[in-house]
Coordinates of C-alpha atoms and ligand atoms in Angstrom, one line a residue:
X577 CA 105.5 13.6 70.4
X578 CA 106.9 15.0 73.7
X579 CA 108.5 18.5 73.3
X580 CA 111.7 19.3 75.2
X581 CA 112.7 22.4 77.1
X582 CA 115.3 23.1 79.7
X583 CA 112.6 24.8 81.9
X584 CA 108.9 24.8 82.0
X585 CA 107.3 27.6 83.9
X586 CA 103.8 26.7 85.2
X587 CA 101.6 29.8 85.2
X588 CA 102.1 33.0 83.4
X589 CA 101.6 35.4 86.3
X590 CA 104.1 38.3 86.5
X591 CA 106.5 36.1 88.6
X592 CA 106.5 33.3 86.1
X593 CA 107.2 35.8 83.4
X594 CA 110.2 37.3 85.3
X595 CA 111.6 33.8 85.8
X596 CA 111.2 33.0 82.1
X597 CA 112.8 36.3 81.2
X598 CA 115.9 35.7 83.4
X599 CA 116.3 32.0 82.2
X600 CA 115.9 32.7 78.6
X601 CA 118.4 35.5 78.8
X602 CA 120.8 32.9 80.4
X603 CA 120.3 30.7 77.3
X604 CA 117.9 28.2 78.7
X605 CA 115.1 26.9 76.4
X606 CA 112.1 28.1 78.3
X607 CA 108.3 27.5 78.0
X608 CA 105.6 29.3 80.0
X609 CA 102.3 27.5 80.2
X610 CA 99.4 29.7 81.2
X611 CA 95.8 28.5 81.8
X612 CA 94.0 31.8 80.9
X613 CA 93.9 33.4 77.5
X614 CA 96.4 36.0 78.6
X615 CA 99.4 36.4 80.9
X616 CA 99.7 38.5 84.1
X617 CA 97.7 36.6 86.6
X618 CA 96.6 39.0 89.3
X619 CA 98.6 41.8 87.6
X620 CA 96.2 42.6 84.8
X621 CA 94.2 45.5 83.6
X622 CA 90.6 45.0 82.5
X623 CA 87.7 46.9 80.9
X624 CA 84.9 45.9 83.3
X625 CA 82.3 48.5 82.3
X626 CA 80.4 48.0 79.0
X627 CA 81.1 50.5 76.3
X628 CA 83.5 52.6 78.4
X629 CA 87.2 53.0 77.7
X630 CA 88.3 52.5 81.3
X631 CA 91.2 50.1 81.7
X632 CA 91.2 49.2 85.4
X633 CA 93.7 47.3 87.4
X634 CA 91.4 44.3 88.0
X635 CA 93.1 42.9 91.1
X636 CA 96.5 44.3 92.3
X637 CA 96.9 48.1 91.8
X638 CA 99.9 49.6 93.6
X639 CA 103.6 48.7 93.4
X640 CA 106.2 48.8 96.1
X641 CA 108.2 45.6 96.2
X642 CA 109.3 45.4 92.6
X643 CA 113.1 46.1 92.9
X644 CA 114.8 48.7 90.7
X645 CA 117.3 45.9 89.9
X646 CA 114.7 43.7 88.2
X647 CA 113.5 46.6 86.2
X648 CA 117.0 47.5 85.0
X649 CA 118.1 43.9 84.5
X650 CA 115.2 43.1 82.2
X651 CA 115.0 46.5 80.7
X652 CA 111.4 46.8 81.8
X653 CA 109.8 50.0 80.3
X654 CA 107.6 50.6 83.3
X655 CA 106.9 53.9 85.1
X656 CA 106.0 53.9 88.8
X657 CA 104.7 57.3 89.8
X658 CA 104.8 58.7 93.3
X659 CA 101.4 59.9 94.8
X660 CA 101.4 63.4 96.2
X661 CA 99.5 62.1 99.3
X662 CA 100.6 59.0 101.3
X663 CA 97.2 58.7 103.1
X664 CA 94.1 60.5 104.4
X665 CA 92.0 59.2 107.0
X666 CA 88.6 60.9 107.6
X667 CA 87.4 61.0 111.1
X668 CA 84.5 62.3 113.1
X669 CA 85.6 63.8 116.4
X670 CA 82.9 64.7 118.7
X671 CA 80.6 64.7 115.8
X672 CA 82.9 67.1 113.8
X673 CA 84.4 65.9 110.5
X674 CA 88.2 66.2 110.2
X675 CA 90.9 64.1 108.7
X676 CA 94.4 62.8 109.3
X677 CA 96.6 63.7 106.3
X678 CA 100.0 62.1 105.7
X679 CA 101.8 63.7 102.8
X680 CA 104.4 61.7 100.8
X681 CA 107.1 64.0 102.2
X682 CA 105.5 64.9 105.6
X683 CA 105.6 68.6 106.2
X684 CA 103.7 71.3 108.1
X685 CA 100.3 70.1 106.8
X686 CA 100.9 66.6 108.1
X687 CA 102.1 68.0 111.5
X688 CA 99.0 70.3 111.7
X689 CA 96.6 67.5 110.9
X690 CA 98.0 65.2 113.6
X691 CA 97.6 68.1 116.0
X692 CA 94.0 68.7 115.0
X693 CA 92.9 65.0 115.0
X694 CA 94.8 63.9 118.1
X695 CA 94.8 67.1 120.2
X696 CA 98.7 67.4 120.5
X697 CA 102.0 66.9 118.8
X698 CA 102.8 63.6 120.8
X699 CA 101.3 61.2 118.2
X700 CA 103.1 62.9 115.3
X701 CA 106.4 62.6 117.2
X702 CA 105.7 59.0 118.0
X703 CA 104.8 58.4 114.3
X704 CA 108.1 59.8 113.0
X705 CA 110.2 57.9 115.5
X706 CA 108.3 54.7 114.7
X707 CA 108.8 55.0 111.0
X708 CA 112.4 56.1 111.2
X709 CA 113.1 52.9 113.1
X710 CA 111.0 50.8 110.6
X711 CA 113.0 52.4 107.8
X712 CA 116.2 51.3 109.4
X713 CA 115.0 47.7 109.3
X714 CA 113.6 48.1 105.7
X715 CA 116.9 49.4 104.5
X716 CA 118.6 46.4 105.8
X717 CA 116.2 43.8 104.5
X718 CA 115.4 45.3 101.0
X719 CA 118.9 44.6 99.5
X720 CA 118.8 41.0 100.7
X721 CA 115.6 40.1 98.9
X722 CA 117.4 39.5 95.6
X723 CA 120.2 37.4 97.2
X724 CA 120.1 33.9 98.9
X725 CA 118.3 34.2 102.2
X726 CA 120.2 36.0 104.9
X727 CA 120.2 34.7 108.5
X728 CA 118.0 36.5 111.0
X729 CA 121.2 37.3 113.2
X730 CA 122.7 39.1 110.2
X731 CA 119.8 41.6 110.2
X732 CA 118.8 41.7 113.9
X733 CA 121.7 43.5 115.3
X734 CA 121.8 46.3 112.6
X735 CA 117.9 46.7 112.9
X736 CA 118.2 47.7 116.5
X737 CA 115.3 47.4 119.0
X738 CA 112.6 47.7 116.4
X739 CA 113.5 44.0 115.6
X740 CA 112.0 42.7 118.9
X741 CA 108.8 44.8 118.3
X742 CA 108.2 43.7 114.7
X743 CA 109.7 40.2 114.7
X744 CA 109.5 38.7 118.1
X745 CA 106.2 39.9 119.5
X746 CA 102.8 40.6 118.0
X747 CA 102.8 44.0 116.3
X748 CA 99.7 45.0 118.3
X749 CA 102.0 45.4 121.3
X750 CA 104.3 48.0 119.9
X751 CA 101.4 49.9 118.3
X752 CA 99.5 50.1 121.6
X753 CA 102.7 51.0 123.5
X754 CA 103.8 53.7 121.0
X755 CA 100.5 55.3 120.1
X756 CA 97.5 56.6 122.1
X757 CA 95.1 57.7 119.4
X758 CA 92.5 55.0 118.0
X759 CA 92.7 56.3 114.5
X760 CA 96.5 56.7 114.4
X761 CA 96.9 53.1 115.8
X762 CA 94.6 51.9 113.2
X763 CA 96.4 53.5 110.3
X764 CA 99.6 51.8 111.5
X765 CA 97.9 48.5 111.8
X766 CA 96.4 48.4 108.3
X767 CA 99.6 47.4 106.9
X768 CA 99.6 44.2 108.9
X769 CA 96.2 43.3 107.6
X770 CA 96.2 43.8 103.9
X771 CA 95.6 40.4 102.4
X772 CA 96.0 38.8 105.9
X773 CA 93.2 37.8 108.1
X774 CA 94.5 38.4 111.7
X775 CA 94.1 40.3 114.9
X776 CA 96.8 42.7 116.1
X777 CA 97.8 40.2 118.7
X778 CA 97.5 36.9 116.6
X779 CA 100.2 34.6 118.1
X780 CA 101.1 33.3 114.6
X781 CA 102.6 36.6 113.9
X782 CA 101.3 36.4 110.4
X783 CA 100.2 40.1 110.8
X784 CA 103.8 41.0 111.7
X785 CA 105.1 39.4 108.4
X786 CA 102.4 41.2 106.4
X787 CA 103.4 44.5 108.1
X788 CA 107.0 43.9 107.2
X789 CA 106.4 43.3 103.6
X790 CA 104.4 46.5 103.3
X791 CA 107.2 48.7 104.6
X792 CA 110.3 47.3 103.0
X793 CA 109.8 47.8 99.3
X794 CA 113.0 49.3 97.7
X795 CA 114.0 50.2 101.3
X796 CA 111.4 52.9 101.6
X797 CA 108.0 51.0 101.5
X798 CA 106.5 53.7 99.2
X799 CA 103.6 52.4 97.3
X800 CA 103.5 53.9 93.8
X801 CA 101.0 53.9 90.9
X802 CA 101.9 51.8 87.8
X803 CA 101.5 54.1 84.9
X804 CA 99.1 52.5 82.4
X805 CA 97.6 50.3 85.1
X806 CA 98.9 47.0 86.6
X807 CA 98.4 45.3 83.3
X808 CA 101.2 47.5 81.8
X809 CA 103.6 46.0 84.4
X810 CA 103.0 42.4 83.5
X811 CA 102.9 43.2 79.8
X812 CA 106.4 44.5 79.8
X813 CA 107.5 41.4 81.7
X814 CA 105.9 39.2 79.0
X815 CA 107.6 41.2 76.4
X816 CA 111.0 40.8 78.1
X817 CA 110.5 37.1 78.3
X818 CA 109.6 36.9 74.6
X819 CA 112.4 39.1 73.5
X820 CA 114.8 36.8 75.5
X821 CA 113.6 33.9 73.6
X822 CA 111.0 32.3 75.9
X823 CA 107.8 30.6 74.4
X824 CA 104.7 31.6 76.1
X825 CA 101.6 29.5 75.5
X826 CA 98.2 30.8 76.8
X827 CA 95.1 28.7 77.0
X828 CA 97.5 25.9 78.3
X829 CA 96.2 24.4 81.6
X830 CA 98.8 22.2 83.4
X831 CA 97.1 19.1 84.7
X832 CA 100.1 17.0 86.0
X833 CA 103.7 17.3 86.9
X834 CA 105.9 14.1 87.1
X835 CA 109.5 14.3 88.3
X836 CA 112.1 11.8 89.5
X837 CA 114.2 14.7 90.9
X838 CA 116.3 15.4 87.9
X839 CA 114.0 15.2 84.9
X840 CA 110.3 16.2 84.6
X841 CA 107.3 15.8 82.4
X842 CA 104.5 18.3 82.4
X843 CA 101.0 17.5 81.0
X844 CA 98.8 20.2 79.9
X845 CA 95.5 20.7 78.2
X846 CA 95.2 23.2 75.2
X847 CA 91.8 23.3 73.8
X848 CA 90.8 19.7 73.2
X849 CA 94.4 18.5 73.1
X850 CA 96.3 16.7 75.8
X851 CA 100.0 17.5 75.5
X852 CA 103.3 16.6 77.2
X853 CA 106.4 18.5 77.5
X854 CA 109.7 17.3 79.1
X855 CA 112.1 19.6 80.9
X856 CA 115.1 19.5 83.3
X857 CA 113.5 22.1 85.5
X858 CA 109.9 22.9 86.4
X859 CA 109.1 26.3 88.0
X860 CA 105.9 26.8 89.7
X861 CA 104.2 30.2 89.4
X862 CA 100.9 28.7 90.8
X863 CA 100.3 28.6 94.5
X864 CA 102.0 25.9 96.6
X865 CA 98.6 24.3 97.3
X866 CA 97.9 24.0 93.6
X867 CA 101.4 22.6 92.9
X868 CA 100.9 19.8 95.5
X869 CA 97.9 18.7 93.5
X870 CA 99.7 18.8 90.2
X871 CA 102.6 16.8 91.7
X872 CA 100.1 14.3 93.1
X873 CA 101.9 14.5 96.6
X874 CA 98.9 16.0 98.4
X875 CA 95.4 17.3 97.9
X876 CA 95.1 20.5 95.9
X877 CA 92.6 21.7 98.4
X878 CA 93.9 20.6 101.8
X879 CA 92.0 20.6 105.0
X880 CA 92.2 23.7 107.1
X881 CA 94.6 23.7 109.9
X882 CA 94.4 27.1 111.5
X883 CA 97.0 26.5 114.1
X884 CA 99.9 25.8 111.8
X885 CA 102.4 28.6 111.1
X886 CA 104.4 29.2 107.9
X887 CA 107.3 30.7 110.0
X888 CA 110.6 31.6 108.9
X889 CA 111.9 30.8 105.4
X890 CA 109.3 28.3 104.8
X891 CA 107.5 29.8 102.0
X892 CA 103.9 31.0 101.9
X893 CA 102.2 27.8 102.6
X894 CA 104.9 25.9 100.7
X895 CA 103.8 22.3 100.4
X896 CA 100.5 23.2 101.7
X897 CA 98.4 20.1 102.5
X898 CA 101.5 17.8 102.1
X899 CA 102.9 18.9 105.4
X900 CA 99.8 20.0 107.2
X901 CA 99.9 23.7 106.7
X902 CA 96.8 25.7 106.9
X903 CA 94.8 26.1 103.7
X904 CA 95.2 29.6 102.3
X905 CA 92.2 31.7 102.9
X906 CA 91.9 35.3 101.4
X907 CA 90.1 37.9 103.5
X908 CA 89.4 40.7 101.2
X909 CA 86.7 42.4 99.2
X910 CA 87.9 44.3 96.1
X911 CA 85.6 46.9 94.6
X912 CA 86.5 48.8 91.4
X913 CA 84.4 51.9 90.7
X914 CA 84.2 54.6 88.0
X915 CA 82.8 58.0 89.1
X916 CA 81.8 60.9 87.0
X917 CA 83.2 63.1 89.8
X918 CA 85.1 62.8 93.0
X919 CA 82.8 63.0 96.0
X920 CA 83.2 66.1 98.2
X921 CA 84.3 65.4 101.8
X922 CA 82.6 66.5 104.9
X923 CA 85.8 67.6 106.4
X924 CA 86.2 70.1 103.5
X925 CA 89.5 68.8 102.3
X926 CA 90.1 68.9 98.6
X927 CA 89.0 65.3 97.3
X928 CA 92.0 65.6 94.9
X929 CA 94.3 65.6 97.9
X930 CA 92.4 63.0 100.0
X931 CA 91.8 60.4 97.2
X932 CA 95.3 60.7 95.7
X933 CA 96.7 58.7 98.5
X934 CA 95.4 55.7 100.6
X935 CA 92.0 56.8 101.9
X936 CA 91.3 54.9 105.1
X937 CA 87.7 54.1 105.9
X938 CA 86.8 52.7 109.3
X939 CA 90.3 51.5 109.8
X940 CA 90.6 52.7 113.4
X941 CA 92.3 50.3 115.8
X942 CA 89.1 49.5 117.7
X943 CA 87.1 49.0 114.5
X944 CA 89.7 46.7 112.9
X945 CA 89.8 44.6 115.9
X946 CA 86.1 44.5 116.3
X947 CA 85.7 43.6 112.6
X948 CA 88.2 40.7 113.1
X949 CA 86.3 39.5 116.2
X950 CA 83.0 39.6 114.3
X951 CA 84.4 37.8 111.2
X952 CA 86.2 35.2 113.3
X953 CA 82.9 34.4 114.8
X954 CA 81.3 33.9 111.5
X955 CA 79.5 37.3 111.0
X956 CA 80.0 40.0 108.4
X957 CA 81.7 42.9 110.2
X958 CA 78.9 45.5 111.2
X959 CA 81.3 48.3 110.0
X960 CA 83.4 47.1 107.1
X961 CA 87.0 48.6 107.3
X962 CA 88.8 49.2 104.0
X963 CA 90.9 51.7 102.0
X964 CA 90.7 53.1 98.6
X965 CA 92.6 55.4 96.2
X966 CA 92.1 57.1 93.0
X967 CA 94.5 55.9 90.3
X968 CA 93.5 58.6 87.7
X969 CA 94.6 61.5 89.9
X970 CA 98.2 60.3 89.4
X971 CA 97.8 58.7 86.1
X972 CA 94.8 59.4 83.7
X973 CA 96.2 57.3 80.9
X974 CA 94.0 54.3 81.9
X975 CA 90.9 56.3 80.7
X976 CA 90.1 57.3 77.1
X977 CA 90.4 60.9 76.2
X978 CA 86.7 61.4 76.3
X979 CA 86.4 60.1 79.9
X980 CA 89.4 62.3 81.0
X981 CA 87.7 65.4 79.3
X982 CA 84.5 64.6 81.2
X983 CA 86.6 64.6 84.5
X984 CA 85.8 60.9 85.4
X985 CA 87.9 59.0 87.8
X986 CA 88.4 55.5 88.9
X987 CA 88.3 54.5 92.7
X988 CA 89.9 51.2 93.9
X989 CA 88.6 49.7 97.1
X990 CA 90.2 47.0 99.2
X991 CA 88.2 45.8 102.1
X992 CA 89.8 44.1 105.2
X993 CA 88.8 41.4 107.7
X994 CA 86.5 39.7 105.3
X995 CA 87.6 36.0 105.2
X996 CA 86.4 33.8 102.3
X997 CA 84.4 31.7 104.8
X998 CA 81.9 34.5 105.1
X999 CA 81.0 34.4 101.3
X1000 CA 80.8 30.7 101.3
X1001 CA 76.9 30.6 101.1
X1002 CA 75.0 32.4 98.4
X1003 CA 72.4 34.7 99.8
X1004 CA 73.4 38.2 99.3
X1005 CA 76.4 38.4 101.6
X1006 CA 78.5 40.0 98.9
X1007 CA 75.9 42.6 98.3
X1008 CA 75.6 43.3 101.9
X1009 CA 79.3 43.6 102.3
X1010 CA 79.5 46.1 99.5
X1011 CA 76.6 48.0 101.1
X1012 CA 78.3 48.2 104.4
X1013 CA 81.7 49.2 102.8
X1014 CA 80.0 52.1 100.9
X1015 CA 78.0 53.1 104.0
X1016 CA 81.3 53.4 105.9
X1017 CA 82.7 55.6 103.2
X1018 CA 79.5 57.7 102.8
X1019 CA 79.8 58.6 106.4
X1020 CA 82.5 61.1 105.4
X1021 CA 81.1 62.3 102.1
X1022 CA 78.9 65.2 101.3
X1023 CA 78.1 63.4 98.0
X1024 CA 77.2 59.7 98.5
X1025 CA 79.1 57.4 96.3
X1026 CA 75.9 56.2 94.6
X1027 CA 75.3 59.6 93.3
X1028 CA 78.8 59.8 91.8
X1029 CA 78.8 56.5 90.0
X1030 CA 79.1 56.7 86.3
X1031 CA 76.8 54.6 84.1
X1032 CA 78.0 52.1 81.5
X1033 CA 76.6 51.8 77.9
X1034 CA 73.6 49.9 79.3
X1035 CA 72.8 52.3 82.0
X1036 CA 74.3 50.2 84.9
X1037 CA 76.1 51.9 87.7
X1038 CA 79.9 51.4 87.3
X1039 CA 80.7 49.2 90.3
X1040 CA 82.2 45.7 90.3
X1041 CA 83.1 43.7 93.4
X1042 CA 85.3 40.6 93.8
X1043 CA 85.2 38.3 96.8
X1044 CA 87.9 35.8 97.6
X1045 CA 85.9 33.2 95.8
X1046 CA 85.8 35.3 92.7
X1047 CA 89.5 35.6 92.9
X1048 CA 90.0 32.0 93.3
X1049 CA 87.7 31.2 90.4
X1050 CA 89.3 33.6 88.0
X1051 CA 93.0 33.2 89.0
X1052 CA 93.3 29.9 90.7
X1053 CA 94.6 31.5 93.8
X1054 CA 93.5 28.9 96.6
X1055 CA 91.0 30.4 98.9
X1056 CA 91.4 33.7 97.0
X1057 CA 94.6 34.3 99.2
X1058 CA 96.2 37.3 97.4
X1059 CA 99.7 36.0 98.3
X1060 CA 99.0 32.4 97.5
X1061 CA 99.3 31.7 101.3
X1062 CA 100.6 33.5 104.4
X1063 CA 103.8 35.5 104.0
X1064 CA 107.1 34.2 105.4
X1065 CA 109.8 36.0 107.2
X1066 CA 112.4 37.0 104.5
X1067 CA 115.2 35.3 106.3
X1068 CA 116.3 31.9 107.7
X1069 CA 116.4 31.2 111.3
X1070 CA 119.8 31.1 112.7
X1071 CA 119.8 27.2 113.1
X1072 CA 117.8 26.4 109.9
X1073 CA 119.7 24.0 107.7
X1074 CA 120.2 24.8 104.0
X1075 CA 121.0 21.8 101.8
X1076 CA 120.4 23.1 98.3
X1077 CA 120.4 26.2 96.1
X1078 CA 116.7 26.1 96.1
X1079 CA 116.5 26.2 99.9
X1080 CA 119.1 29.0 99.9
X1081 CA 117.0 31.1 97.6
X1082 CA 113.7 30.1 99.4
X1083 CA 112.2 28.5 96.4
X1084 CA 112.4 24.8 97.4
X1085 CA 109.4 22.4 97.1
X1086 CA 110.8 19.2 98.3
X1087 CA 111.4 17.9 94.8
X1088 CA 114.9 19.0 93.6
X1089 CA 114.1 20.1 90.2
X1090 CA 110.7 21.6 90.9
X1091 CA 111.0 25.0 92.3
X1092 CA 108.5 27.8 93.4
X1093 CA 108.8 30.9 91.3
X1094 CA 105.5 32.6 92.4
X1095 CA 104.0 34.5 95.2
X1096 CA 104.3 31.4 97.4
X1097 CA 108.1 31.4 97.4
X1098 CA 109.7 32.9 100.4
X1099 CA 109.8 36.6 99.7
X1100 CA 107.6 36.1 96.5
X1101 CA 104.4 37.8 97.8
X1102 CA 102.9 40.9 96.0
X1103 CA 103.7 42.3 92.7
X1104 CA 107.5 42.1 92.9
X1105 CA 109.0 39.7 90.4
X1106 CA 111.2 38.6 93.4
X1107 CA 109.9 35.0 93.4
X1108 CA 110.6 34.7 89.7
X1109 CA 114.1 36.2 90.0
X1110 CA 115.0 34.0 92.9
X1111 CA 113.9 30.8 91.3
X1112 CA 115.8 31.7 88.1
X1113 CA 118.9 32.3 90.3
X1114 CA 118.5 29.1 92.1
X1115 CA 118.4 27.1 88.8
X1116 CA 121.3 29.0 87.4
X1117 CA 123.4 28.4 90.5
X1118 CA 122.7 24.7 90.2
X1119 CA 123.7 24.6 86.5
X1120 CA 127.0 26.6 87.0
Ligands
FAD468 C1 92.5 41.7 94.8 C2 94.0 41.7 94.9 C3 94.6 42.8 95.1 C4 96.1 42.9 95.3 N1 96.7 44.1 95.5 C5 98.0 44.2 95.3 C6 98.6 45.4 95.3 O1 98.1 46.5 95.1 N2 100.1 45.4 95.2 C7 100.7 44.2 95.3 O2 102.0 44.3 95.2 N3 100.1 43.0 95.4 C8 98.8 42.9 95.3 N4 98.2 41.8 95.3 C9 98.9 40.6 95.3 C10 99.6 40.2 94.0 O3 98.7 40.6 93.0 C11 100.0 38.8 93.9 O4 100.8 38.4 95.1 C12 100.9 38.5 92.6 O5 100.2 39.1 91.5 C13 101.1 37.2 92.5 O6 101.8 37.0 91.3 P1 102.3 35.5 90.7 O7 102.8 35.7 89.4 O8 103.1 34.9 91.8 O9 100.9 34.7 90.7 P2 99.5 34.9 89.9 O10 99.3 36.3 89.7 O11 98.5 34.2 90.8 O12 99.8 34.0 88.6 C14 99.5 32.7 88.6 C15 99.2 32.3 87.2 O13 99.1 30.8 87.1 C16 98.0 30.5 86.4 N5 97.5 29.1 86.6 C17 96.9 28.7 87.7 N6 96.8 27.4 87.6 C18 97.4 27.0 86.4 C19 97.5 25.7 85.8 N7 97.0 24.6 86.3 N8 98.2 25.8 84.6 C20 98.6 26.9 84.0 N9 98.4 28.1 84.6 C21 97.9 28.1 85.8 C22 96.9 31.6 86.6 O14 96.0 31.7 85.8 C23 97.8 32.8 86.9 O15 97.9 33.5 85.7 C24 96.7 41.6 95.2 C25 96.2 40.5 94.8 C26 94.7 40.5 94.6 C27 94.0 39.2 94.4

């Protein structure tokens, strides 16, 4: 017998859950189908170390883009806690260890550290000016993220000259023009490369779009620590969906979606059973490249087309394969560590200050660009750039009381410029990438990381790593791309036609009653719930 719902949400990632919560609250009979045995997708906490009560954010770890309004609308009991330190970048200048400190509220210590590292006050002045202008753009864009897509012209004038620098030309230009110092330039560039494989001057501007998403969250771009770990964020979203009346089925793998544009049937596998469910609407929380396979309108795994560009308002690889967009490819190495003490730094700075914020390793401008060139040429970067932070300095609740008493800490590392293609062949590439990432970090430490690693119940060092392939295998994110595909500008070009609510909200797929509600929607990337919210609003707009 075929069941009937108003809406079926494919994929129980955090975005699918947000969509389900909004739709169920609006009175629509809503079903979420999730392939894994639990909800959350890339927003989950895990206990990776045998016998140890450490609930680590397995994939995503910091929150910036989740709008306050979604938290309030859905009554999400989630706490996002500010970090005392925004970032710390250890450097060796003339062989002498030092570090660039950026406090969350920059004060004299930030100013002094710029002076020590760069030799004058000029870089700090340039920094403040640049981020003040960026904030002006962020304040304009952030409120639009939960509305139908604005037009570029509506934002451009208000944003001022920074628009041209961040939107029209490769972000590398403005960074080189405004900053002189290799390390300062690199720290600015990192926001353009998190989850995006690109050079500073990439003509596709995918690095500009990535940069923008990293600085606009809630109008401030502040990245905060989810108390209880990332799993706590998705759990309250699942709770909100259930309380609103949505049905959530885990262990339910969708295998096919059929639609005539106004009615749909979804086939899914649950254990040994093949089931069908009929719905007026289907919301896809899976990547666009997965959706095309389920719809049978394109290969699930399209051929790479590195020259195509997602561009404005197109969705992160929306319709990938069907319209020749490039196949998503992740470019990160995630490493989760548990340490029995925080390592001391050669610069002498308190580790509790340095590791509380984003700790940049080998992310100088020149090193990031060299790493890109090496990786684009098919080689593992000689020096692996990346960044880490200590969750437990801001929120120790993810560790059991005994581990807190012992003073243990988690460290979360995210390596850049490591495209999936590098890990395609077996043969120790992952181990070597981890070794190089740790070596780059150790350069700045008195205590090498290996000496600080805790041991699990079986005596193994507490370090787990995840390549893009691991992410794809575990979560079904094509190519292990953390945003389901390259990010899109969060607006429409001035002359871009809009013919439906789905297009207006940036959630269209080409099939009128099948909408994107995940990271692949325009504005859907990262842990934000925005994709889910916007798909739900598009459905409600079509009903009302
Ligand atoms: C290593 C890593 C680090 C990251 N760090 C951050 C960070 O710190 N901050 C941040 O904001 N973002 C971060 N991101 C990005 C962020 O996690 C994602 O953009 C976001 O979680 C995507 O959410 P989603 O709900 O759209 O999709 P997903 O989380 O991908 O959820 C999709 C769900 O669909 C399910 N599914 C797939 N195929 C099927 C099928 N056929 N049938 C049924 N279900 C299916 C999957 O199992 C999954 O649960 C990171 C991502 C990764 C991988």
